[in-house]
Phi, psi and omega in degrees: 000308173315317192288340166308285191329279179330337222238312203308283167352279177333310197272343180268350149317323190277330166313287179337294149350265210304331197259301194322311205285312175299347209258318185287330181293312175305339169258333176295289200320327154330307186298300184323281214298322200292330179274330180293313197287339151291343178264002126338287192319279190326311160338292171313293249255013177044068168223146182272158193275313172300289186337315193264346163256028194260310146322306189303305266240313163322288198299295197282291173257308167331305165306123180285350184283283179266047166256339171270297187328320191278331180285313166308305072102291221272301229287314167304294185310333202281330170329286173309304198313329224234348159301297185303308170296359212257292201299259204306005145269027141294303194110006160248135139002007210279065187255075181208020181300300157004302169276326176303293172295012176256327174264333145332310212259347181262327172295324171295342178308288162300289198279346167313280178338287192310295207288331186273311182267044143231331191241176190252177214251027163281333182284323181300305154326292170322320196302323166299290148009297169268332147330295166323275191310342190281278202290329157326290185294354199241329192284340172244015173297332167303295178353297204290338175272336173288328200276306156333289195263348182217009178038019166303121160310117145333278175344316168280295191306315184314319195283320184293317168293325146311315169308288172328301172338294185282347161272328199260346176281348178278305228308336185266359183273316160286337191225351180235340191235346158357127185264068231294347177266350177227179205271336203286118153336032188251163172291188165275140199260127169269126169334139176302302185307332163253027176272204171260138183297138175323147161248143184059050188025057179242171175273011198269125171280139169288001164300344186277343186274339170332293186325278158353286166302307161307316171325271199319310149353271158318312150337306189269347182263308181324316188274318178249358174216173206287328184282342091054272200306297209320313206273316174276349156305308164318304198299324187265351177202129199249342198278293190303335193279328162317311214244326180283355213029051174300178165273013206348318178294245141041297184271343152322296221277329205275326192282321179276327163338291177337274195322319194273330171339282195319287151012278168290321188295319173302315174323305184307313190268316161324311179280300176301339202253343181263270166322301187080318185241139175250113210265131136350113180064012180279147179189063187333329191044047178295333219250004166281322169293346201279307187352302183294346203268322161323319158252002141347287162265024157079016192045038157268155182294305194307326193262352181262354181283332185273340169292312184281338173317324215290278195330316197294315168339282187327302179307289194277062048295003181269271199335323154307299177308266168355292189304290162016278207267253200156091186229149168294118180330317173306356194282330190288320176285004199268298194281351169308289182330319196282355182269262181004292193294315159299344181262345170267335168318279214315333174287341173302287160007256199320334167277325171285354150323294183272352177247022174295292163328295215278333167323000000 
């Protein structure tokens, strides 16, 4: 009997082991081959490989500047990092993030001036703050209700409101929120002294613990509580969810909300903690990138606060980099694309790896 009590342990350490070790090579192993094979490219483009990521490694972390830059970086993506998983352990769809966070970010946009020279200015922020998301979030309630109630692809709808999304905020950036004092097409720039404060006398917004938190939120609520249980339940069987007598419709439209909340709530955290503005035709298109980094990590927070670190890394010292040796900016996105394709490669792999036997 003792020796059961030992061995049993054991053996699910081990077990344990074996899938943490496999789950991290699948996600490392992406990484490695997408940087050897780009530093291929840089080769063609008769640039050394080293040289530039030696530049990234500079630029992006080493440098206190842009080691802030990168860290500033992180506070839109982690937002989105953290939409997007709230969708897909759903089991939707939500690629209409863009549009959310672009209109997130001209309503905080708008209302930050007006609200900061009437109110001190913790209140004014919340209020932008909350606006934002609030508008994120009402922007994706058709989706949520054709996909919910009618079983229309997310997908299409999601992509087409997005597109609407980014027209209609230049559309309001030019003829309604317009800054009548300057030639540039933009909104009105909220004063520095009334954005969100700095951390540590750094150039680092405190938009990132914003960020910080909502993962880590989202993460315990997914993970730890029943509505949580629910939303993953739905995300692996919607049939079965059906049949447990969940409510399904209701946590589709509550999951998309969320998700689009977050969205607009990252926008909203860009302008107070970066921008100050909103330009015409302006648009980052952060939340289609985040997409690879999310399932990189396996739509956990914990493991997507280390992706989007890696990427901001990528960014903010590629740009440098780029300009420096003359690589086309667009180059961070040729490697993102080359990990998404390995990872899904190496996830084909590893499931017929493992479903070779019982086959």
């Amino acid at each position: 009997m003792t020796t059961g009590r030992v061995e049993a342990p054991t053996r699910r350490e081990a077990d344990l082991y074996a899938t943490s070790s496999r789950t991290i090579l699948l996600a490392l192993a992406p990484i490695l081959v997408a940087l050897t094979l780009a530093g291929a490219l840089l080769l063609a483009l008769g640039v050394d490989p080293l040289t530039y990521y030696g530049y990234v490694l500079q630029r992006g972390l080493l440098s206190p500047l842009g080691f802030e830059g990168t860290i500033t970086r992180m506070a839109p993506l982690l937002l989105l990092a953290a939409s997007l998983i709230v969708a897909f352990q759903a089991g939707i769809w939500n690629l209409g993030g863009d549009g959310q966070f672009l209109l997130g970010a001209l309503t905080a946009a708008a209302a930050g001036p007006p609200l900061a020279a009437h109110l001190p200015v913790s209140a004014a922020l919340l209020l932008c703050l909350i606006v934002g998301a609030g508008v994120g979030a009402v922007w994706a309630l058709l989706p949520a209700l054709l996909r919910a109630y009618q079983g229309v692809n997310e997908i299409i709808t999601t992509l087409m409101m997005s597109f609407l999304g980014v027209s209609f905020a230049n559309v309001l950036v030019k003829l309604v929120f317009r800054d009548t004092t300057t030639t540039v097409p933009q909104t009105r720039t909220l004063p520095v002294a009334d954005r969100l404060p700095r951390l540590f006398d750094t150039t680092v917004t405190s938009g990132v613990l914003i960020g910080l938190v909502a993962i880590v939120v989202v993460q315990l609520v997914i993970t730890r509580t029943a509505f949580g249980l629910r939303l993953r339940v739905v995300g692996a069987n919607a049939r079965a969810a059906v049949h447990a007598g969940l409510p399904v419709p209701r946590l589709v439209v509550a999951a998309f909300v969320i998700s689009a909340g977050l969205a607009g709530l990252a926008g909203a955290v860009e302008i107070l903690g970066v921008e100050g503005n909103v330009r015409a035709d302006w648009n980052p298109a952060f939340s289609l990138t985040v997409v690879p980094l999310v399932f990189l990590a396996r739509f956990n927070g914990f493991a997507a606060i280390f992706f989007v670190f890696l990427f901001s890394v990528l960014s903010i010292g590629g740009e440098s980099a780029a300009h420096r040796m003359g690589v086309p900016s667009f180059f961070n996105l040729v490697i993102v694309a080359l990990v998404l394709v390995l990872l899904a490669l190496a996830e084909y792999l590893g499931g017929r790896r493992l479903s070779g036997p019982v086959a």
